[in-house]
Amino acid sequence: MARDYRKKAERLGGVLIKVGQFLSTRKDFLPDVFIEELSELVDHVPPMPFEYAEKILQEDWGENIYEHMNYIKKESVASASIGEVYYGVLNNGNEVAIKVRRHRIEEIFHKDFVAMRMVFWILKVFTTFGKKADLKALYNELVTVMERELDYKKEVEFGKYFKERYADMENIHIPEFYEEYSTKRVIVMEWIHGEKITNAAFYREHRLNRQVISKALFDFYVDQFLNPGKFHADPHAGNILLQQDGTVAIIDFGMVGEIKKQDTEYFKLLVQGFIIDNYDIVVDALDKMNFLLPNADKKKIKEVMRDAVELYSDGSLKNLNSQTINQLFDEVTEMVQEQPIQLPADYAYLLRAISIVVGILFAINPDIDIVKWGKDRIRDWFGKSSIIESVAKQYVKNATDPLLSYPRALLNFLESGERDRVWDKEKFHIKMKHQYYLLLETFSFIMVVLGIIIGIYSFSMDVVFIRYFGWSIAGIFFILLNILLLFHRRMIKSKKSKT
């Protein structure tokens, strides 16, 4: 079925290709076999006759195209479902890529939108898939994404945004866009001489440093993935070109996602939840990000995430590679497909972009220490003091739970029936023991931080006794904290095995 769809989409073109490419990002909907097949879906469409392109250029420029162009190669260099790309030279001698929207494509797309809406209605009413997914939201996202790709003015706007945002990155180059020649149907941009970022022979031929290039690419994309703003949502090797001097050029900004400021706060909340092993926080963050549909089994989601983290925190992360990352993604995907989880389009694009970029990084530099690079950037992302402060706040919040749990537990005990009281009493003791450990862990954590602060402060006072005292306090309570965490973990595992 997946292969049949891909072949028919490539034959018919239009919206079918774009729908397939969009759905290839949606691991929350489709099984792996469809994702793999649709990921191979490319714009195999016959070239548009140059006469159509010439007519569009003349209509949009309002005059003979050779008033601006010294030369245009009539055979296109790339042919896609929405646009055709030609090589040209301006009258001032600058080489340019001219991207022209295909003939009648907007009309074809809008007719296909009507048919697609009917298909979505049938899925919603007559299939179990329609009961699980929010197909109305999916349809609206799909139409919004494709209509944005139809408007080339948007792509120019996005290109300018990235050029301004990363003007100071020496090893990253964003092409120049010629706004005076660009319209809703035409883009004129700087021609980039280069090869695909994964071309191994090009590295050898020009003796390029893979470590430097992979680090530049990592810094470029991780900044987009962590911070508010737009991100390049289609970072495949064909859109990342390597130049002879080692500069990385990014092209094609038709597919762009956005991370809002509130999103970054939710991301930080997710990280905090994983750090302190509190999956209620993690699930709450996912809920706020609109990942979870109303009938999602939050308890099941917490269990799957806890098991995955325990599996990959036993040392596997130290030897992280593309295979490990793919395995982790597969396990998360399985959970996503089992549960009523639906990613908003920007998040789906973000996850896809991350997986593609990680794959490219390992392809060009198999020895990359992506964990170390990632840790450094995460620390900077939180801020040197804010990560300690944020985690400490969560610890304190958890530690105050015992103060509130006594009256709640007493009320529940009085209200529950006689047959439930034995079980409630056992649960009460388990919960109190859990909170007791949390309270001691929090106190130890605070003492470690306090000892470090005293030790650092003693340098300014130049008092050796205070310095030793501070570091001794920090060391003693650090050991105690690890012992408490060990016993606490054993208690939790023991409780799991009993249940």
mmCIF file of C-alpha atoms in Angstrom, residues 27-29 132 331-343:
data_model
loop_
_atom_site.group_PDB
_atom_site.id
_atom_site.type_symbol
_atom_site.label_atom_id
_atom_site.label_comp_id
_atom_site.label_asym_id
_atom_site.label_seq_id
_atom_site.Cartn_x
_atom_site.Cartn_y
_atom_site.Cartn_z
ATOM 1 C CA LYS A 27 5.208 9.150 13.028
ATOM 2 C CA ASP A 28 2.294 9.808 15.383
ATOM 3 C CA PHE A 29 -0.089 8.607 12.628
ATOM 4 C CA LYS A 132 -8.130 8.286 17.381
ATOM 5 C CA GLU A 331 10.640 3.129 20.845
ATOM 6 C CA VAL A 332 9.216 6.613 21.331
ATOM 7 C CA THR A 333 7.404 6.298 17.979
ATOM 8 C CA GLU A 334 5.839 3.004 19.061
ATOM 9 C CA MET A 335 4.489 4.698 22.185
ATOM 10 C CA VAL A 336 3.213 7.635 20.124
ATOM 11 C CA GLN A 337 1.378 5.339 17.717
ATOM 12 C CA GLU A 338 -0.191 3.271 20.517
ATOM 13 C CA GLN A 339 -1.455 6.285 22.457
ATOM 14 C CA PRO A 340 -3.796 9.137 21.399
ATOM 15 C CA ILE A 341 -0.856 11.473 20.840
ATOM 16 C CA GLN A 342 -0.925 14.000 18.026
ATOM 17 C CA LEU A 343 1.952 16.353 17.374
#
